[in-house]
XYZ file of C-alpha atoms in Angstrom:
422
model
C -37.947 16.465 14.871
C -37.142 18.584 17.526
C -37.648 15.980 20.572
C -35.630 13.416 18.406
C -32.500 15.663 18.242
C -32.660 16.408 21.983
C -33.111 12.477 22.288
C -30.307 12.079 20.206
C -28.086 14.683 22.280
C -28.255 12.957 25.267
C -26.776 9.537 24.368
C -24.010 11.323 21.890
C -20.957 10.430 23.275
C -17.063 11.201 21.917
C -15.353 8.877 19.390
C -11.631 8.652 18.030
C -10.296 9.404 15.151
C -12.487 8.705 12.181
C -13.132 10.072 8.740
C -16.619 11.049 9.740
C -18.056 13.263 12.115
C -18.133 11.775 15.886
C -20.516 14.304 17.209
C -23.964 15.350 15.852
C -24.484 13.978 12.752
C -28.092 14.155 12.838
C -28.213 17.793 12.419
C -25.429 17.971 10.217
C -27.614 18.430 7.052
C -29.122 21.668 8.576
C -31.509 21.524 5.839
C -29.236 19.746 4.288
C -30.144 19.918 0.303
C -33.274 22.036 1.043
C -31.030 25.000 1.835
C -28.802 24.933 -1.088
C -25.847 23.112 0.319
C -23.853 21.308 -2.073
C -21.034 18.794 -2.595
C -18.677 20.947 -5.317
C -18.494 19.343 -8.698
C -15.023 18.879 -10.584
C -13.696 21.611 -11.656
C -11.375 18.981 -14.575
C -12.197 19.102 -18.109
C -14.130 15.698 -17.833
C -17.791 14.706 -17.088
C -17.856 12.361 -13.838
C -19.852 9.110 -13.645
C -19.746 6.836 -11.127
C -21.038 3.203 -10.793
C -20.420 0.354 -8.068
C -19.047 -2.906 -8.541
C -18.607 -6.029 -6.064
C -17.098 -9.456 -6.471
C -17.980 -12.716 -5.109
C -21.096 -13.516 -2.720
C -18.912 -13.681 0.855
C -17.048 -11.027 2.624
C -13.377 -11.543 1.733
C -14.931 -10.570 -2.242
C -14.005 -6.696 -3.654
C -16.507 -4.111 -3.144
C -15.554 -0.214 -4.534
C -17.328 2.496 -6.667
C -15.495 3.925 -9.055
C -15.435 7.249 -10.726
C -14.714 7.725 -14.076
C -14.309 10.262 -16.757
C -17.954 9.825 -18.605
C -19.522 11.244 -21.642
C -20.891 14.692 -21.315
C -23.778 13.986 -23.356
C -25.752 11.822 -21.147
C -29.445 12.114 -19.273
C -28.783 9.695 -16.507
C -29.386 11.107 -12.699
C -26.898 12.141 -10.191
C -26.066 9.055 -7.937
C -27.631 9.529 -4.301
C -24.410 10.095 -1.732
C -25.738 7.725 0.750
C -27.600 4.923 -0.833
C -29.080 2.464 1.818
C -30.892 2.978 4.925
C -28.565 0.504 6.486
C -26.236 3.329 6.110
C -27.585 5.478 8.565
C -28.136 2.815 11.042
C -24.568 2.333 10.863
C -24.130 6.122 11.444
C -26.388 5.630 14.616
C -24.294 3.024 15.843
C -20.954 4.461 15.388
C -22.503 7.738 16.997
C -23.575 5.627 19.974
C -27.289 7.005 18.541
C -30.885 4.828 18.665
C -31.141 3.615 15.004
C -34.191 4.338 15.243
C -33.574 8.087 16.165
C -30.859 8.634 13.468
C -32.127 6.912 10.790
C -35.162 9.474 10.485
C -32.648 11.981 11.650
C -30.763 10.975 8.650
C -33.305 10.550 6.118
C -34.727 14.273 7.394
C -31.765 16.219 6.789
C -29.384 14.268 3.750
C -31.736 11.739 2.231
C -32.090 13.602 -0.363
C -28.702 14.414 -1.108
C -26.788 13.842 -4.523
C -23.352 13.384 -5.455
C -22.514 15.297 -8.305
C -21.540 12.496 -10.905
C -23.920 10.597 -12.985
C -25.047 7.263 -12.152
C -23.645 4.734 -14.272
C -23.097 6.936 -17.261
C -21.592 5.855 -20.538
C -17.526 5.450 -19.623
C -15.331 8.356 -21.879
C -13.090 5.841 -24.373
C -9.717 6.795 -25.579
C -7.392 7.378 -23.025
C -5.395 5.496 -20.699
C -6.492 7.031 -17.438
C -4.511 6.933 -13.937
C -5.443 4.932 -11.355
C -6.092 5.986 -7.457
C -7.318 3.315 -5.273
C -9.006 5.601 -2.328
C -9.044 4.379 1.310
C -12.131 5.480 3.653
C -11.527 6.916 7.296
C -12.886 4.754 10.898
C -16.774 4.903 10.395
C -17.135 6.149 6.943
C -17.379 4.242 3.706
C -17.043 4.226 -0.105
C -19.153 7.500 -0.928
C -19.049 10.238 1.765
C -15.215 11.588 0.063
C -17.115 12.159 -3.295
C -15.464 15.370 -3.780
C -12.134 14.480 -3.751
C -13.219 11.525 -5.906
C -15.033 13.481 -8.220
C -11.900 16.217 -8.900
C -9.877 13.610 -9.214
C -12.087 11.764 -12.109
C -12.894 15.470 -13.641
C -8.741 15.565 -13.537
C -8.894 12.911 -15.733
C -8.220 9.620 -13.242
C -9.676 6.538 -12.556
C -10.574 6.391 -8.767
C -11.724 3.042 -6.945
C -12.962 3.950 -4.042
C -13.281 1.054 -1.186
C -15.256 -0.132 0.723
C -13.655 -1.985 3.744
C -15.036 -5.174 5.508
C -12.843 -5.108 8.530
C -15.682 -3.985 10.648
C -14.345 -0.007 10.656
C -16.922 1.035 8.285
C -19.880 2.187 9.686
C -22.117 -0.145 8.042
C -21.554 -2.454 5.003
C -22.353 -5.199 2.695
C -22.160 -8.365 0.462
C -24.686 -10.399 -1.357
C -25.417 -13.787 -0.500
C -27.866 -16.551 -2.272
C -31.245 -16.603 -0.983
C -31.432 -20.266 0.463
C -34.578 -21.044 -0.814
C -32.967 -20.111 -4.520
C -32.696 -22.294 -7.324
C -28.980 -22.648 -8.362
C -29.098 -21.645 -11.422
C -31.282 -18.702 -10.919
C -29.197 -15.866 -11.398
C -31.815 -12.791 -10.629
C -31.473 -9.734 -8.166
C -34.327 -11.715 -6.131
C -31.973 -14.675 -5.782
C -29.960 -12.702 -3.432
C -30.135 -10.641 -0.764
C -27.608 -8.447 1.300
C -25.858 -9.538 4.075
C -24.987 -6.566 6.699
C -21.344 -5.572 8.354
C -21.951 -2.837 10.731
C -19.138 -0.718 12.554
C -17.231 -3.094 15.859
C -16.997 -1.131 18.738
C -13.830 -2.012 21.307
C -14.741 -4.471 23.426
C -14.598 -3.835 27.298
C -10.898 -4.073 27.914
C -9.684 -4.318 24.517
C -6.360 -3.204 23.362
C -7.263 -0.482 20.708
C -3.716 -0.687 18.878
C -3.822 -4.087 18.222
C -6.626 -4.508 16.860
C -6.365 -1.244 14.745
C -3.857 -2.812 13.482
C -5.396 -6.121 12.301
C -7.901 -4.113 10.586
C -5.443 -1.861 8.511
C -3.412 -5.358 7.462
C -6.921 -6.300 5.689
C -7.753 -2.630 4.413
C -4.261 -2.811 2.739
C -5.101 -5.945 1.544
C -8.465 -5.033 0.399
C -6.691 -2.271 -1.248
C -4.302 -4.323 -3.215
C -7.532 -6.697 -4.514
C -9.357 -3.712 -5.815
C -6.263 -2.753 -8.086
C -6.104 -6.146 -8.696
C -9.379 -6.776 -10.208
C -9.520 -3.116 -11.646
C -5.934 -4.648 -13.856
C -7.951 -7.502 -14.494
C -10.511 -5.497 -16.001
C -8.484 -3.772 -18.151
C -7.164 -6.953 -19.332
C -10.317 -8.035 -21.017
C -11.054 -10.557 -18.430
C -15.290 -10.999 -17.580
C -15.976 -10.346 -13.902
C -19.343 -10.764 -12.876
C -20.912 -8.221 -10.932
C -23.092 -9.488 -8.002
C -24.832 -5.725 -7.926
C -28.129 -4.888 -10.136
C -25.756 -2.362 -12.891
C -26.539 -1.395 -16.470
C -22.437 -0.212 -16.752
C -20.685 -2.341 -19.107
C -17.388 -2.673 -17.779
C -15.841 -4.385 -20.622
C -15.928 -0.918 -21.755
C -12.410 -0.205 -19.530
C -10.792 -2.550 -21.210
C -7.164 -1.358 -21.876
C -8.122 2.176 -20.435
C -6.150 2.175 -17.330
C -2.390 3.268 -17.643
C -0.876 0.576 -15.659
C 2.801 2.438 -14.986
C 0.499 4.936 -13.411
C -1.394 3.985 -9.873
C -1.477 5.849 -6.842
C -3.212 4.655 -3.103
C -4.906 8.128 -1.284
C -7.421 7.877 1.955
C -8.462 9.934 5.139
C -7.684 9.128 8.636
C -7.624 5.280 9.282
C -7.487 5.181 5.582
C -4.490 7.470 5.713
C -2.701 4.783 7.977
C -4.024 2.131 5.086
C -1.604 4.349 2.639
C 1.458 3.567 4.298
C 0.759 -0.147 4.827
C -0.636 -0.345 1.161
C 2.399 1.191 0.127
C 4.917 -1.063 1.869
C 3.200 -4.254 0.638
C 2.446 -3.410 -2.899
C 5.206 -1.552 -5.189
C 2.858 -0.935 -8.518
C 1.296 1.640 -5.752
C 4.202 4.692 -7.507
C 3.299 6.782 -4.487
C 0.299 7.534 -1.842
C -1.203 10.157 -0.148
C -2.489 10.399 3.330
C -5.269 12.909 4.120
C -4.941 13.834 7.644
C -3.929 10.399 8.821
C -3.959 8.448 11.474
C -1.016 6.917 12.569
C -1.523 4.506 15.308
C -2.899 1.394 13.095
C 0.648 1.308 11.693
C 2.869 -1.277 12.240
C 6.415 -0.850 14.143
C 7.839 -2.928 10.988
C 6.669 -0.484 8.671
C 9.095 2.310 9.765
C 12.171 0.599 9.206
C 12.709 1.702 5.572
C 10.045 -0.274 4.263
C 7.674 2.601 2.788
C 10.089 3.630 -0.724
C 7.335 5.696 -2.742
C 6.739 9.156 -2.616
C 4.395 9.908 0.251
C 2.238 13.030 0.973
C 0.966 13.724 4.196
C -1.693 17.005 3.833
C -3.008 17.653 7.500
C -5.321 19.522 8.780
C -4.454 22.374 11.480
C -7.012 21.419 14.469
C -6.717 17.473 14.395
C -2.902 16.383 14.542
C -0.575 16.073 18.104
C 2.817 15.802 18.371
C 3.254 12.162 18.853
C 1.014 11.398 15.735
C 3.074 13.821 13.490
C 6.346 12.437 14.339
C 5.726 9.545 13.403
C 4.786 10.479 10.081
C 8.308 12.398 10.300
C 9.852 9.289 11.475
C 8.215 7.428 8.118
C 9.504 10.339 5.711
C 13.069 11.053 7.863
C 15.324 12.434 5.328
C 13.304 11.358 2.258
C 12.794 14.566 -0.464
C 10.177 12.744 -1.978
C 7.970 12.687 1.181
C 5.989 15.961 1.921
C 4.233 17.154 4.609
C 1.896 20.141 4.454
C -0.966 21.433 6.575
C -4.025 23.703 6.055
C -4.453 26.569 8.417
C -7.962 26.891 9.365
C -9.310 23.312 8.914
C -10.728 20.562 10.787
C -10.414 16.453 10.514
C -13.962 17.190 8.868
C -12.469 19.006 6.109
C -11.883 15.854 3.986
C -15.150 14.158 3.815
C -18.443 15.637 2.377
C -20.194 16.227 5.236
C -18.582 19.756 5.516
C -20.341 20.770 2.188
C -23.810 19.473 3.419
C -23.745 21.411 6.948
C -24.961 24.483 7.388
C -22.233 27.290 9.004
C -23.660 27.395 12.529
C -24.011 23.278 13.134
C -20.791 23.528 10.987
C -18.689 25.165 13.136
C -20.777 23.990 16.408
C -19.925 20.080 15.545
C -16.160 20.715 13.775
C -18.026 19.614 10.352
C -15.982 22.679 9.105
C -13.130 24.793 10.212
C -12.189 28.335 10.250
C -11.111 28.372 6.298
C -13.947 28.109 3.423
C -14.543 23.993 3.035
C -14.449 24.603 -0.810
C -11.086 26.753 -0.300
C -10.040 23.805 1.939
C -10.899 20.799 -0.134
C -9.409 23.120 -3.326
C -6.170 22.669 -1.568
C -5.689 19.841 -0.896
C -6.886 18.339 -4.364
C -4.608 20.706 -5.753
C -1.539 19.838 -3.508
C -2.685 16.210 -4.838
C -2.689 16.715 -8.632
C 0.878 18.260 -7.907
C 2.420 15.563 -6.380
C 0.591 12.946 -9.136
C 1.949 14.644 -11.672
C 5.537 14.581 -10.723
C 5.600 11.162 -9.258
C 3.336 9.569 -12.005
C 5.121 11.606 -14.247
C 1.647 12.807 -16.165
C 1.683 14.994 -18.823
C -0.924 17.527 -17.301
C -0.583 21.389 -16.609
C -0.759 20.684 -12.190
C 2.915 21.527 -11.958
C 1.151 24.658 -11.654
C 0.213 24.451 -8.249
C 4.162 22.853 -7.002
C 3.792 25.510 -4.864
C 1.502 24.044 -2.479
C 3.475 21.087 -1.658
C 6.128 22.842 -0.474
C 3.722 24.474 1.932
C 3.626 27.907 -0.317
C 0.525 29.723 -0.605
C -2.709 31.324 1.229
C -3.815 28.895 4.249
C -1.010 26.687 3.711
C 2.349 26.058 5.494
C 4.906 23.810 4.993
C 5.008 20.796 7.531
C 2.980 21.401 10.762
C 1.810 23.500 13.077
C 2.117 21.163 16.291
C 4.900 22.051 18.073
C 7.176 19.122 18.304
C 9.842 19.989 20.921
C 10.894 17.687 23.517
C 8.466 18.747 26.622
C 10.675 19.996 29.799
């Protein structure tokens, strides 16, 4: 393994912004689950389950996993946290890596890896949960945030977590009919999984604008996933191209429809504000560490009315990045700003739990602060801001506090200094 990783050094090259890492992934497992490293559970009053869903047999269908408040008394296993091998090829490419180099790299160190929510468990009846649609960062994809996901559904929400076709994720998918199928056929075999892997700019391409195409169809994508989650919850049958034993007629009229919410990292934090200014049954959003550059110059002038939460971390952001997320919330009360002291872009997705602390800290996979104190805040700072603009009836006006930027290893606003340079 040791000739593959030196292999794998020499053709690592440096990435933008993206909501996973863009430098040594292949030994970010360290041992990965063999050494005890774990992706935190909820820490809400519910069991978490989690299942995947996708619509239609072409690209421009819905594809998300959601997690749910589940029954505590069930035997199913934990769901595996990254669950194709096309995955990791997808990893290799966006890390400018041989697939076949990071694939075993990948398999080596976090193939064995769980998520700590049961696969397809029995959905918790009763209660009309909250919705929050979740947005992935440049490179990532719908299961590598599964601990804010998972505190969220512990918490007591529904959270659909997308998967974007735009070409930013690292690698995905949709299922297609086998051509040599009969039409009526209907079987897993009848179908087979057409691949979407991660575009790189082209030589001479204009990064903005095309950053910009793709966040128009994540916020679309977006606005289809709470779409067909309503429809759901409607009674209506959707048919679910994936091989699932979770009977989703079972969320019918379980999703409190006055109360939806749009979160994501990075790119997906740019795919907040655009969701948000194109779809007012989002009541508010919140951007994890985002970036802002996908947005478009349209979307400043007043068009962004929700409540709006940036929480940034206190090694990624520069000065012309954050003002423009001070342009967006310019004397607006019901847009925060906060930032972590100690953290790193890393900070949001799971690969900081699954890193050991000396590749950790070598690759920015974690910061100077605890990941679990880190990721603690900023779920906390979340459940806040829910609470007051969904106007829930929980007890996380107890941590107000750290949305004004109150507290240990938080401040209010940023740390970047934004003065006008001489």
């Amino acid at each position: 393994m040791a000739s593959l990783w030196m292999r794998a050094q020499k053709v690592f090259k440096r990435s933008r912004p993206s909501g996973l890492p863009t430098e040594a992934a292949p030994e970010m497992g360290s041992g990965g689950a063999e050494k005890g490293y774990r992706i935190p559970a909820g820490k809400g009053p519910h069991s978490v389950g989690c299942t995947d869903l996708m619509t239609g047999n072409a690209a421009e269908g819905s594809f998300l996993r959601l997690y749910y408040p589940s029954c505590s008394d069930t035997d199913t296993e934990e769901a595996p946290w990254i669950p194709d091998k096309e995955y990791y090829q997808g990893l290799s490419d966006f890390l400018n890596v041989y697939r076949a180099v990071g694939e075993r790299l990948f398999q080596y160190y976090v193939g064995s890896v769980t998520c700590p929510a049961k696969s397809n468990a029995a959905f918790k009846p009763g209660e009309k949960y909250p919705l929050l649609v979740f947005s992935h960062g440049l490179g990532a994809f719908r299961t590598i945030y599964s601990a804010i996901c998972i505190e969220m559904a512990s918490q007591g929400f529904l959270v659909a977590a997308v998967e974007h076709r735009d070409e930013s994720a690292s690698a995905t998918y949709f299922c297609k009919r086998k051509a040599d199928s009969e039409p009526e056929e209907e079987s897993a075999s009848s179908v087979e999984k057409e691949w979407i892997y991660y575009r790189k700019l082209k030589a001479g391409e204009e990064e903005r604008g095309l950053r910009h195409r793709q966040v128009q169809q994540r916020a679309q994508e977006c606005i289809k996933v709470l779409n067909l989650i309503l429809k759901i919850n409607s009674g209506e049958e959707v048919t679910n191209v994936l091989n699932s034993d979770f009977d989703w007629n079972h969320l019918k009229d379980s999703v409190d429809t006055s109360r939806i919410a749009v979160m994501g990292h990075s790119f997906g934090g740019a795919t907040v504000i655009e969701s948000l200014s194109k779809e007012i049954r989002f009541r508010c959003g919140i951007a994890l560490d985002a970036w802002m550059l996908p947005v478009g110059d349209d979307t400043y002038q007043s068009s962004v009315q929700q409540p709006l939460l940036f929480i940034n971390s206190e090694k990624f952001q520069w000065a012309s990045n954050v003002l423009k997320m001070k342009k967006l919330s310019c004397n607006d009360t019901n847009k925060k700003m906060i930032t972590i002291k100690g953290s790193v872009h890393q900070s949001f997705p799971d690969f900081t739990f699954v890193s050991g602390e000396i590749i950790g800290k070598f690759f920015k996979l974690k910061g100077e602060i605890d990941p679990n104190e880190a990721i603690d805040i900023s779920n906390r700072a979340s459940l806040a801001f829910l609470q007051k603009h969904l106007s829930l009836k929980k007890d996380f006006d107890k941590w107000d506090s750290l949305v004004e930027g109150i507290g240990p290893n938080v401040i209010s606003g940023t740390n970047i200094d934004l003065s006008p340079a001489e």
